[in-house]
PDB file of C-alpha atoms in Angstrom:
ATOM      1  CA  MET A   1      16.113 115.984  59.587  1.00  0.00           C
ATOM      2  CA  GLY A   2      12.936 114.992  61.358  1.00  0.00           C
ATOM      3  CA  ALA A   3      11.030 115.487  57.881  1.00  0.00           C
ATOM      4  CA  GLN A   4      13.091 113.014  56.232  1.00  0.00           C
ATOM      5  CA  MET A   5      13.469 110.391  58.978  1.00  0.00           C
ATOM      6  CA  ARG A   6       9.724 110.259  58.808  1.00  0.00           C
ATOM      7  CA  ILE A   7       9.763 110.072  54.660  1.00  0.00           C
ATOM      8  CA  TYR A   8      12.301 107.110  54.866  1.00  0.00           C
ATOM      9  CA  ARG A   9      10.131 105.581  57.734  1.00  0.00           C
ATOM     10  CA  GLN A  10       6.860 105.742  55.620  1.00  0.00           C
ATOM     11  CA  ARG A  11       8.840 104.546  52.507  1.00  0.00           C
ATOM     12  CA  ILE A  12      10.421 101.264  54.651  1.00  0.00           C
ATOM     13  CA  LYS A  13       6.856 100.817  55.925  1.00  0.00           C
ATOM     14  CA  SER A  14       5.270 100.889  52.463  1.00  0.00           C
ATOM     15  CA  VAL A  15       8.449  98.626  50.935  1.00  0.00           C
ATOM     16  CA  ASN A  16       7.744  95.967  53.803  1.00  0.00           C
ATOM     17  CA  SER A  17       3.847  95.878  52.932  1.00  0.00           C
ATOM     18  CA  ILE A  18       4.745  95.062  49.184  1.00  0.00           C
ATOM     19  CA  LYS A  19       7.286  92.502  50.016  1.00  0.00           C
ATOM     20  CA  LYS A  20       5.005  90.384  52.151  1.00  0.00           C
ATOM     21  CA  ILE A  21       2.397  90.465  49.162  1.00  0.00           C
ATOM     22  CA  THR A  22       5.279  89.645  46.659  1.00  0.00           C
ATOM     23  CA  ASN A  23       6.585  86.958  49.239  1.00  0.00           C
ATOM     24  CA  ALA A  24       2.983  85.296  49.946  1.00  0.00           C
ATOM     25  CA  MET A  25       2.002  85.236  46.086  1.00  0.00           C
ATOM     26  CA  GLU A  26       5.269  83.683  45.302  1.00  0.00           C
ATOM     27  CA  LEU A  27       4.627  81.034  48.146  1.00  0.00           C
ATOM     28  CA  ILE A  28       1.117  80.233  46.589  1.00  0.00           C
ATOM     29  CA  ALA A  29       3.140  80.119  42.832  1.00  0.00           C
ATOM     30  CA  ALA A  30       5.499  77.524  44.347  1.00  0.00           C
ATOM     31  CA  ALA A  31       2.535  75.450  45.806  1.00  0.00           C
ATOM     32  CA  ARG A  32       0.495  75.350  42.471  1.00  0.00           C
ATOM     33  CA  VAL A  33       3.065  74.757  40.004  1.00  0.00           C
ATOM     34  CA  VAL A  34       3.968  71.332  41.523  1.00  0.00           C
ATOM     35  CA  LYS A  35       0.627  70.337  40.905  1.00  0.00           C
ATOM     36  CA  ALA A  36       0.462  71.909  37.310  1.00  0.00           C
ATOM     37  CA  ARG A  37       3.488  70.419  36.339  1.00  0.00           C
ATOM     38  CA  GLN A  38       2.081  66.754  37.048  1.00  0.00           C
ATOM     39  CA  ARG A  39      -0.513  67.424  35.387  1.00  0.00           C
ATOM     40  CA  ALA A  40       1.160  68.660  32.254  1.00  0.00           C
ATOM     41  CA  ALA A  41       3.502  65.525  32.784  1.00  0.00           C
ATOM     42  CA  GLU A  42       0.337  62.898  33.290  1.00  0.00           C
ATOM     43  CA  ALA A  43      -1.100  64.273  30.157  1.00  0.00           C
ATOM     44  CA  VAL A  44       1.699  63.821  27.659  1.00  0.00           C
ATOM     45  CA  PRO A  45       2.018  60.214  27.645  1.00  0.00           C
ATOM     46  CA  TYR A  46      -1.740  59.515  26.675  1.00  0.00           C
ATOM     47  CA  THR A  47      -1.633  62.537  24.167  1.00  0.00           C
ATOM     48  CA  THR A  48       1.489  61.271  22.649  1.00  0.00           C
ATOM     49  CA  ALA A  49       0.233  57.564  22.193  1.00  0.00           C
ATOM     50  CA  LEU A  50      -3.072  59.024  20.945  1.00  0.00           C
ATOM     51  CA  THR A  51      -1.135  61.334  18.266  1.00  0.00           C
ATOM     52  CA  ARG A  52       1.054  58.184  16.813  1.00  0.00           C
ATOM     53  CA  ALA A  53      -2.082  56.481  16.447  1.00  0.00           C
ATOM     54  CA  VAL A  54      -3.401  59.024  14.685  1.00  0.00           C
ATOM     55  CA  SER A  55      -0.139  59.228  12.552  1.00  0.00           C
ATOM     56  CA  ALA A  56      -0.250  55.541  11.897  1.00  0.00           C
ATOM     57  CA  VAL A  57      -3.899  55.397  10.684  1.00  0.00           C
ATOM     58  CA  ALA A  58      -3.086  58.600   8.699  1.00  0.00           C
ATOM     59  CA  THR A  59       0.077  57.157   7.204  1.00  0.00           C
ATOM     60  CA  ASN A  60      -1.129  53.334   6.537  1.00  0.00           C
ATOM     61  CA  ALA A  61      -4.900  53.954   5.574  1.00  0.00           C
ATOM     62  CA  ASN A  62      -4.287  56.675   2.853  1.00  0.00           C
ATOM     63  CA  GLU A  63      -8.089  57.665   3.579  1.00  0.00           C
ATOM     64  CA  ASP A  64      -8.531  61.660   2.152  1.00  0.00           C
ATOM     65  CA  HIS A  65      -9.891  63.136   5.768  1.00  0.00           C
ATOM     66  CA  PRO A  66     -10.897  66.524   6.030  1.00  0.00           C
ATOM     67  CA  LEU A  67      -8.247  66.999   8.897  1.00  0.00           C
ATOM     68  CA  THR A  68      -5.558  65.413   7.431  1.00  0.00           C
ATOM     69  CA  ARG A  69      -5.866  66.697   3.934  1.00  0.00           C
ATOM     70  CA  PRO A  70      -4.352  70.277   3.187  1.00  0.00           C
ATOM     71  CA  LYS A  71      -6.850  72.181   1.129  1.00  0.00           C
ATOM     72  CA  GLY A  72      -4.607  73.073  -1.936  1.00  0.00           C
ATOM     73  CA  THR A  73      -3.515  76.610  -1.594  1.00  0.00           C
ATOM     74  CA  ALA A  74      -3.925  78.039   2.006  1.00  0.00           C
ATOM     75  CA  THR A  75      -5.105  81.639   1.851  1.00  0.00           C
ATOM     76  CA  ARG A  76      -6.732  81.316   5.371  1.00  0.00           C
ATOM     77  CA  ALA A  77      -5.167  80.518   8.839  1.00  0.00           C
ATOM     78  CA  GLY A  78      -6.279  80.219  12.246  1.00  0.00           C
ATOM     79  CA  VAL A  79      -4.068  81.235  15.457  1.00  0.00           C
ATOM     80  CA  VAL A  80      -4.541  80.378  18.665  1.00  0.00           C
ATOM     81  CA  ILE A  81      -2.790  82.992  21.206  1.00  0.00           C
ATOM     82  CA  ILE A  82      -2.373  81.484  24.860  1.00  0.00           C
ATOM     83  CA  THR A  83      -1.494  83.631  27.479  1.00  0.00           C
ATOM     84  CA  ALA A  84      -2.193  84.297  31.288  1.00  0.00           C
ATOM     85  CA  ASP A  85      -5.263  85.819  33.152  1.00  0.00           C
ATOM     86  CA  ARG A  86      -3.246  87.896  35.154  1.00  0.00           C
ATOM     87  CA  GLY A  87       0.397  89.638  35.268  1.00  0.00           C
ATOM     88  CA  LEU A  88       3.200  89.576  37.620  1.00  0.00           C
ATOM     89  CA  ALA A  89       4.298  87.166  35.665  1.00  0.00           C
ATOM     90  CA  GLY A  90       7.934  88.488  34.128  1.00  0.00           C
ATOM     91  CA  ALA A  91       8.132  87.967  30.601  1.00  0.00           C
ATOM     92  CA  TYR A  92       5.279  85.283  30.089  1.00  0.00           C
ATOM     93  CA  SER A  93       2.525  86.342  28.291  1.00  0.00           C
ATOM     94  CA  SER A  94       4.472  89.114  26.084  1.00  0.00           C
ATOM     95  CA  ALA A  95       6.624  86.130  24.944  1.00  0.00           C
ATOM     96  CA  ALA A  96       4.249  84.340  23.766  1.00  0.00           C
ATOM     97  CA  LEU A  97       2.627  87.637  22.104  1.00  0.00           C
ATOM     98  CA  LYS A  98       5.951  88.148  20.468  1.00  0.00           C
ATOM     99  CA  GLU A  99       6.346  84.884  19.480  1.00  0.00           C
ATOM    100  CA  SER A 100       2.604  85.123  17.658  1.00  0.00           C
ATOM    101  CA  ALA A 101       3.456  88.159  16.130  1.00  0.00           C
ATOM    102  CA  GLN A 102       5.968  87.041  14.644  1.00  0.00           C
ATOM    103  CA  LEU A 103       4.215  83.807  13.044  1.00  0.00           C
ATOM    104  CA  VAL A 104       1.299  86.079  12.162  1.00  0.00           C
ATOM    105  CA  GLU A 105       3.858  87.974  10.123  1.00  0.00           C
ATOM    106  CA  ARG A 106       5.273  85.046   8.583  1.00  0.00           C
ATOM    107  CA  LEU A 107       1.552  83.786   7.511  1.00  0.00           C
ATOM    108  CA  ARG A 108       0.768  87.176   6.267  1.00  0.00           C
ATOM    109  CA  GLY A 109       3.861  86.926   3.981  1.00  0.00           C
ATOM    110  CA  GLU A 110       2.912  83.832   2.390  1.00  0.00           C
ATOM    111  CA  GLY A 111      -0.669  85.719   1.457  1.00  0.00           C
ATOM    112  CA  LYS A 112      -2.457  84.181   4.031  1.00  0.00           C
ATOM    113  CA  GLU A 113      -5.253  85.917   6.022  1.00  0.00           C
ATOM    114  CA  VAL A 114      -4.837  85.366   9.849  1.00  0.00           C
ATOM    115  CA  VAL A 115      -7.720  85.433  12.486  1.00  0.00           C
ATOM    116  CA  PRO A 116      -6.791  84.811  15.946  1.00  0.00           C
ATOM    117  CA  TYR A 117      -8.502  83.258  18.817  1.00  0.00           C
ATOM    118  CA  LEU A 118      -7.134  84.099  21.774  1.00  0.00           C
ATOM    119  CA  VAL A 119      -6.502  82.540  25.598  1.00  0.00           C
ATOM    120  CA  GLY A 120      -6.364  84.618  28.550  1.00  0.00           C
ATOM    121  CA  ARG A 121      -7.004  88.360  29.330  1.00  0.00           C
ATOM    122  CA  LYS A 122      -3.654  89.687  28.542  1.00  0.00           C
ATOM    123  CA  ALA A 123      -3.928  88.287  25.194  1.00  0.00           C
ATOM    124  CA  VAL A 124      -7.864  89.971  25.027  1.00  0.00           C
ATOM    125  CA  SER A 125      -6.076  93.412  26.439  1.00  0.00           C
ATOM    126  CA  TYR A 126      -3.007  93.090  23.746  1.00  0.00           C
ATOM    127  CA  TYR A 127      -5.679  93.485  20.868  1.00  0.00           C
ATOM    128  CA  THR A 128      -8.424  95.354  22.501  1.00  0.00           C
ATOM    129  CA  PHE A 129      -6.193  98.226  23.344  1.00  0.00           C
ATOM    130  CA  ARG A 130      -4.950  98.007  19.466  1.00  0.00           C
ATOM    131  CA  LYS A 131      -8.131  97.784  17.956  1.00  0.00           C
ATOM    132  CA  ARG A 132      -7.413  94.631  16.305  1.00  0.00           C
ATOM    133  CA  GLU A 133     -10.201  91.772  15.253  1.00  0.00           C
ATOM    134  CA  TYR A 134     -10.140  88.531  16.505  1.00  0.00           C
ATOM    135  CA  ALA A 135     -12.394  85.510  16.276  1.00  0.00           C
ATOM    136  CA  ALA A 136     -12.850  84.128  19.863  1.00  0.00           C
ATOM    137  CA  GLU A 137     -11.932  84.328  23.718  1.00  0.00           C
ATOM    138  CA  TRP A 138     -11.839  81.943  26.534  1.00  0.00           C
ATOM    139  CA  THR A 139     -10.563  83.688  29.955  1.00  0.00           C
ATOM    140  CA  GLY A 140     -10.855  82.932  33.724  1.00  0.00           C
ATOM    141  CA  PHE A 141      -8.872  79.480  33.427  1.00  0.00           C
ATOM    142  CA  THR A 142      -5.211  80.208  32.379  1.00  0.00           C
ATOM    143  CA  ASP A 143      -3.599  79.031  35.452  1.00  0.00           C
ATOM    144  CA  ALA A 144      -6.011  75.862  36.058  1.00  0.00           C
ATOM    145  CA  PRO A 145      -7.154  74.514  32.637  1.00  0.00           C
ATOM    146  CA  THR A 146      -9.881  71.711  32.614  1.00  0.00           C
ATOM    147  CA  PHE A 147     -10.280  69.548  29.936  1.00  0.00           C
ATOM    148  CA  GLU A 148     -13.906  70.764  29.464  1.00  0.00           C
ATOM    149  CA  ASN A 149     -11.821  74.099  28.584  1.00  0.00           C
ATOM    150  CA  ALA A 150      -9.600  72.437  26.480  1.00  0.00           C
ATOM    151  CA  GLN A 151     -12.784  70.721  24.607  1.00  0.00           C
ATOM    152  CA  GLU A 152     -14.497  73.715  24.206  1.00  0.00           C
ATOM    153  CA  ILE A 153     -11.861  75.416  22.065  1.00  0.00           C
ATOM    154  CA  ALA A 154     -11.017  72.256  20.347  1.00  0.00           C
ATOM    155  CA  GLU A 155     -14.762  71.865  19.379  1.00  0.00           C
ATOM    156  CA  ARG A 156     -14.373  75.913  17.756  1.00  0.00           C
ATOM    157  CA  ILE A 157     -11.326  75.651  15.861  1.00  0.00           C
ATOM    158  CA  THR A 158     -12.141  72.280  14.260  1.00  0.00           C
ATOM    159  CA  ALA A 159     -15.612  73.770  13.355  1.00  0.00           C
ATOM    160  CA  ASP A 160     -14.428  76.688  11.708  1.00  0.00           C
ATOM    161  CA  PHE A 161     -11.426  74.311   9.926  1.00  0.00           C
ATOM    162  CA  LEU A 162     -14.238  72.225   8.540  1.00  0.00           C
ATOM    163  CA  LYS A 163     -15.724  75.146   7.072  1.00  0.00           C
ATOM    164  CA  ASP A 164     -15.027  76.027   3.284  1.00  0.00           C
ATOM    165  CA  THR A 165     -12.940  79.269   3.279  1.00  0.00           C
ATOM    166  CA  ALA A 166     -15.387  81.285   1.568  1.00  0.00           C
ATOM    167  CA  GLU A 167     -18.133  80.824   4.137  1.00  0.00           C
ATOM    168  CA  GLY A 168     -15.247  81.373   6.835  1.00  0.00           C
ATOM    169  CA  GLY A 169     -13.490  78.526   7.605  1.00  0.00           C
ATOM    170  CA  HIS A 170      -9.537  77.941   8.002  1.00  0.00           C
ATOM    171  CA  ASP A 171      -7.147  75.978   5.722  1.00  0.00           C
ATOM    172  CA  GLU A 172      -4.651  75.643   8.836  1.00  0.00           C
ATOM    173  CA  ILE A 173      -4.634  76.023  12.468  1.00  0.00           C
ATOM    174  CA  HIS A 174      -1.715  76.830  14.583  1.00  0.00           C
ATOM    175  CA  VAL A 175      -1.138  77.520  18.475  1.00  0.00           C
ATOM    176  CA  VAL A 176       1.187  79.712  20.074  1.00  0.00           C
ATOM    177  CA  TYR A 177       1.779  78.294  23.618  1.00  0.00           C
ATOM    178  CA  THR A 178       4.328  78.215  26.392  1.00  0.00           C
ATOM    179  CA  ARG A 179       6.645  74.898  26.563  1.00  0.00           C
ATOM    180  CA  PHE A 180       7.112  74.099  30.373  1.00  0.00           C
ATOM    181  CA  ARG A 181      11.389  72.734  30.087  1.00  0.00           C
ATOM    182  CA  SER A 182      12.108  73.537  33.610  1.00  0.00           C
ATOM    183  CA  MET A 183      11.665  75.891  36.292  1.00  0.00           C
ATOM    184  CA  VAL A 184      14.145  78.200  34.894  1.00  0.00           C
ATOM    185  CA  ARG A 185      13.126  77.642  31.220  1.00  0.00           C
ATOM    186  CA  GLN A 186       9.964  78.033  29.374  1.00  0.00           C
ATOM    187  CA  GLU A 187       9.863  78.672  25.990  1.00  0.00           C
ATOM    188  CA  PRO A 188       6.883  79.935  23.366  1.00  0.00           C
ATOM    189  CA  HIS A 189       6.310  77.778  20.877  1.00  0.00           C
ATOM    190  CA  VAL A 190       4.430  77.233  17.560  1.00  0.00           C
ATOM    191  CA  LEU A 191       2.854  74.143  16.630  1.00  0.00           C
ATOM    192  CA  ARG A 192       0.790  73.412  13.361  1.00  0.00           C
ATOM    193  CA  LEU A 193      -2.064  71.706  14.864  1.00  0.00           C
ATOM    194  CA  LEU A 194      -4.438  71.111  11.374  1.00  0.00           C
ATOM    195  CA  PRO A 195      -4.323  69.895   9.085  1.00  0.00           C
ATOM    196  CA  LEU A 196      -2.727  66.961  10.886  1.00  0.00           C
ATOM    197  CA  GLU A 197       1.162  66.594   9.359  1.00  0.00           C
ATOM    198  CA  VAL A 198       2.338  62.996   9.138  1.00  0.00           C
ATOM    199  CA  VAL A 199       6.334  63.489   8.106  1.00  0.00           C
ATOM    200  CA  ASP A 200       8.993  60.556   7.768  1.00  0.00           C
ATOM    201  CA  ALA A 201      10.412  59.280  10.849  1.00  0.00           C
ATOM    202  CA  ALA A 202      13.740  60.684   9.503  1.00  0.00           C
ATOM    203  CA  GLU A 203      12.662  64.330   9.504  1.00  0.00           C
ATOM    204  CA  ALA A 204      10.844  63.730  12.964  1.00  0.00           C
ATOM    205  CA  GLY A 205      14.024  62.568  14.804  1.00  0.00           C
ATOM    206  CA  ASP A 206      15.109  66.018  14.253  1.00  0.00           C
ATOM    207  CA  ALA A 207      11.750  67.722  15.982  1.00  0.00           C
ATOM    208  CA  ASP A 208      12.277  69.171  19.410  1.00  0.00           C
ATOM    209  CA  ASP A 209       9.085  68.879  20.837  1.00  0.00           C
ATOM    210  CA  ASP A 210       7.801  67.584  23.965  1.00  0.00           C
ATOM    211  CA  LEU A 211       5.445  65.175  21.537  1.00  0.00           C
ATOM    212  CA  ASP A 212       5.913  63.082  18.799  1.00  0.00           C
ATOM    213  CA  LEU A 213       3.621  64.500  15.932  1.00  0.00           C
ATOM    214  CA  SER A 214       5.495  62.134  13.661  1.00  0.00           C
ATOM    215  CA  VAL A 215       4.755  58.198  13.018  1.00  0.00           C
ATOM    216  CA  ARG A 216       6.301  56.157  14.725  1.00  0.00           C
ATOM    217  CA  GLN A 217      10.419  56.307  14.877  1.00  0.00           C
ATOM    218  CA  TYR A 218      11.721  52.446  13.916  1.00  0.00           C
ATOM    219  CA  GLU A 219      15.092  51.715  14.282  1.00  0.00           C
ATOM    220  CA  GLU A 220      17.202  50.870  11.253  1.00  0.00           C
ATOM    221  CA  GLY A 221      16.526  47.771   9.874  1.00  0.00           C
ATOM    222  CA  GLU A 222      13.347  47.158  11.517  1.00  0.00           C
ATOM    223  CA  LEU A 223      10.252  47.021   9.442  1.00  0.00           C
ATOM    224  CA  PRO A 224       6.802  49.020  10.469  1.00  0.00           C
ATOM    225  CA  PRO A 225       3.582  46.665  11.351  1.00  0.00           C
ATOM    226  CA  ALA A 226       1.176  46.393   8.977  1.00  0.00           C
ATOM    227  CA  TYR A 227      -2.416  47.715   9.915  1.00  0.00           C
ATOM    228  CA  SER A 228      -6.021  46.588   9.387  1.00  0.00           C
ATOM    229  CA  PHE A 229      -8.933  48.851  10.795  1.00  0.00           C
ATOM    230  CA  GLU A 230     -12.586  47.751  11.765  1.00  0.00           C
ATOM    231  CA  PRO A 231     -15.274  48.782  10.398  1.00  0.00           C
ATOM    232  CA  ASN A 232     -12.729  51.029   8.318  1.00  0.00           C
ATOM    233  CA  ALA A 233      -9.931  53.488   8.713  1.00  0.00           C
ATOM    234  CA  ASN A 234     -12.314  56.553   7.429  1.00  0.00           C
ATOM    235  CA  GLU A 235     -14.528  55.574  10.680  1.00  0.00           C
ATOM    236  CA  VAL A 236     -11.574  55.248  12.782  1.00  0.00           C
ATOM    237  CA  LEU A 237      -9.811  58.393  11.677  1.00  0.00           C
ATOM    238  CA  ASP A 238     -13.706  60.101  12.199  1.00  0.00           C
ATOM    239  CA  ALA A 239     -13.321  58.786  16.173  1.00  0.00           C
ATOM    240  CA  LEU A 240      -9.471  59.387  16.618  1.00  0.00           C
ATOM    241  CA  LEU A 241      -8.903  62.817  15.072  1.00  0.00           C
ATOM    242  CA  PRO A 242     -11.483  65.179  17.593  1.00  0.00           C
ATOM    243  CA  LYS A 243      -9.628  63.378  20.531  1.00  0.00           C
ATOM    244  CA  TYR A 244      -6.432  64.313  18.729  1.00  0.00           C
ATOM    245  CA  VAL A 245      -7.334  67.846  18.468  1.00  0.00           C
ATOM    246  CA  ARG A 246      -8.868  67.857  22.121  1.00  0.00           C
ATOM    247  CA  ASN A 247      -6.029  66.637  23.949  1.00  0.00           C
ATOM    248  CA  ARG A 248      -3.328  68.327  21.965  1.00  0.00           C
ATOM    249  CA  VAL A 249      -5.210  71.562  23.026  1.00  0.00           C
ATOM    250  CA  TYR A 250      -5.494  70.374  26.630  1.00  0.00           C
ATOM    251  CA  THR A 251      -1.774  69.538  26.705  1.00  0.00           C
ATOM    252  CA  CYS A 252      -0.786  72.915  25.481  1.00  0.00           C
ATOM    253  CA  LEU A 253      -2.792  74.941  27.702  1.00  0.00           C
ATOM    254  CA  LEU A 254      -1.553  72.468  30.679  1.00  0.00           C
ATOM    255  CA  SER A 255       1.972  73.183  29.659  1.00  0.00           C
ATOM    256  CA  SER A 256       1.263  76.994  29.826  1.00  0.00           C
ATOM    257  CA  ALA A 257      -0.267  77.143  33.106  1.00  0.00           C
ATOM    258  CA  ALA A 258       3.259  75.554  34.317  1.00  0.00           C
ATOM    259  CA  SER A 259       5.051  77.720  33.107  1.00  0.00           C
ATOM    260  CA  GLU A 260       3.036  80.691  33.855  1.00  0.00           C
ATOM    261  CA  LEU A 261       3.299  79.898  37.556  1.00  0.00           C
ATOM    262  CA  ALA A 262       6.599  78.980  37.551  1.00  0.00           C
ATOM    263  CA  ALA A 263       7.204  82.214  35.437  1.00  0.00           C
ATOM    264  CA  ARG A 264       5.199  83.924  38.644  1.00  0.00           C
ATOM    265  CA  GLN A 265       7.420  82.398  40.920  1.00  0.00           C
ATOM    266  CA  ARG A 266      10.483  83.948  39.898  1.00  0.00           C
ATOM    267  CA  ALA A 267       8.725  87.199  39.362  1.00  0.00           C
ATOM    268  CA  MET A 268       7.725  87.271  42.714  1.00  0.00           C
ATOM    269  CA  LYS A 269      11.549  86.328  44.133  1.00  0.00           C
ATOM    270  CA  SER A 270      12.793  88.838  42.300  1.00  0.00           C
ATOM    271  CA  ALA A 271      10.132  91.557  43.400  1.00  0.00           C
ATOM    272  CA  THR A 272      10.987  89.991  47.021  1.00  0.00           C
ATOM    273  CA  ASP A 273      14.319  90.530  46.789  1.00  0.00           C
ATOM    274  CA  ASN A 274      14.263  93.981  45.152  1.00  0.00           C
ATOM    275  CA  ALA A 275      12.302  95.074  48.225  1.00  0.00           C
ATOM    276  CA  GLN A 276      14.521  94.088  50.562  1.00  0.00           C
ATOM    277  CA  GLU A 277      17.539  95.797  48.747  1.00  0.00           C
ATOM    278  CA  LEU A 278      15.149  98.643  49.040  1.00  0.00           C
ATOM    279  CA  ILE A 279      14.232  98.322  52.615  1.00  0.00           C
ATOM    280  CA  LYS A 280      18.234  98.108  53.136  1.00  0.00           C
ATOM    281  CA  THR A 281      18.769 101.251  51.117  1.00  0.00           C
ATOM    282  CA  PHE A 282      15.997 103.048  53.112  1.00  0.00           C
ATOM    283  CA  GLU A 283      17.725 101.938  56.550  1.00  0.00           C
ATOM    284  CA  ARG A 284      20.875 103.098  55.609  1.00  0.00           C
ATOM    285  CA  LEU A 285      19.804 106.274  54.701  1.00  0.00           C
ATOM    286  CA  ALA A 286      17.381 107.000  57.649  1.00  0.00           C
ATOM    287  CA  ASN A 287      20.493 105.682  60.053  1.00  0.00           C
ATOM    288  CA  GLN A 288      22.458 108.513  58.251  1.00  0.00           C
ATOM    289  CA  ALA A 289      19.790 110.997  58.363  1.00  0.00           C
ATOM    290  CA  ARG A 290      19.581 110.151  62.315  1.00  0.00           C
ATOM    291  CA  GLN A 291      23.456 110.465  62.810  1.00  0.00           C
ATOM    292  CA  ALA A 292      23.383 113.915  60.959  1.00  0.00           C
ATOM    293  CA  GLY A 293      20.899 115.110  63.263  1.00  0.00           C
ATOM    294  CA  ILE A 294      22.832 113.850  66.128  1.00  0.00           C
ATOM    295  CA  THR A 295      26.126 115.475  65.087  1.00  0.00           C
ATOM    296  CA  GLN A 296      23.842 118.881  64.471  1.00  0.00           C
ATOM    297  CA  GLU A 297      22.256 118.333  67.837  1.00  0.00           C
ATOM    298  CA  ILE A 298      25.892 117.902  69.475  1.00  0.00           C
ATOM    299  CA  SER A 299      27.346 121.107  67.501  1.00  0.00           C
ATOM    300  CA  GLU A 300      24.241 122.969  68.635  1.00  0.00           C
ATOM    301  CA  ILE A 301      25.005 121.922  72.462  1.00  0.00           C
ATOM    302  CA  VAL A 302      29.002 122.566  72.109  1.00  0.00           C
ATOM    303  CA  GLY A 303      28.710 125.902  70.299  1.00  0.00           C
ATOM    304  CA  GLY A 304      25.819 126.739  73.035  1.00  0.00           C
ATOM    305  CA  ALA A 305      28.446 125.848  75.507  1.00  0.00           C
ATOM    306  CA  ASP A 306      31.188 127.719  74.393  1.00  0.00           C
ATOM    307  CA  ALA A 307      28.969 131.062  74.297  1.00  0.00           C
ATOM    308  CA  LEU A 308      28.208 130.704  77.611  1.00  0.00           C
ATOM    309  CA  ALA A 309      32.077 129.969  78.403  1.00  0.00           C
ATOM    310  CA  ASP A 310      33.056 133.381  76.913  1.00  0.00           C
ATOM    311  CA  ALA A 311      29.925 135.251  78.354  1.00  0.00           C
ATOM    312  CA  LYS A 312      31.371 134.398  81.673  1.00  0.00           C
ATOM    313  CA  LYS A 313      34.773 135.675  81.369  1.00  0.00           C
TER     314      LYS A 313
END
């Protein structure tokens, strides 16, 4: 019985140590997710306004710009996959990777060659373990991305998009990221970043996205304004489109960071609760073992007393 007690006490001590770690990680994630949510929310209005401005120019100017012009029959697509640098965040990274796998399968089914761009060590580990090739990787900032990180990614994918397909360029660029809906709801989502899609307001009204990627949605009977561009529409697009790409990438990174921290907080809370349940279970087993030992000792004492009494007779 003494050996069992030692085992249970050691397990209780080990689980208590794990509980302290998971509880600390939960508190850290809870503190950081507030700032991450704020950063994501603050980035949305500017990116939405910028996207509408780009859409308005592209719609009203009728300019043939490389970033808005479809490249005929698309044969090659780049896919930016945003995951976490660290684990212990539940299904956050695996959900994004699963969504990206479905996108890759769909694009290949359309006859397109897919080139991945990986953000986060989880995506890099996933592709490295399976010996799959990818074009570039960015790691070390997924839970606190900066604008410089987004700019680096945007410059690379824009440069690759502008290349001819024969030289390794892409016809399309997609981004797989996690949209932050609430502390309990984060959804992997696919965004076609390039070429810019300009859709009718009626079609855009059904879009379930945090940002409006369409032209401005006008009320029934409202006439859209007429635009004039100085010095000309093409130069305006030259100035706006790189900003659009950078800010869309930045917004995706911020939304993913908030989602990662929220997922980590939930995962660590669940781990802490499970550790507490394990401690209760081991304490109950230890008490049962201690009671069994006491009962056995009492039985041995009573048995010895009875033997002495019989010997005296």
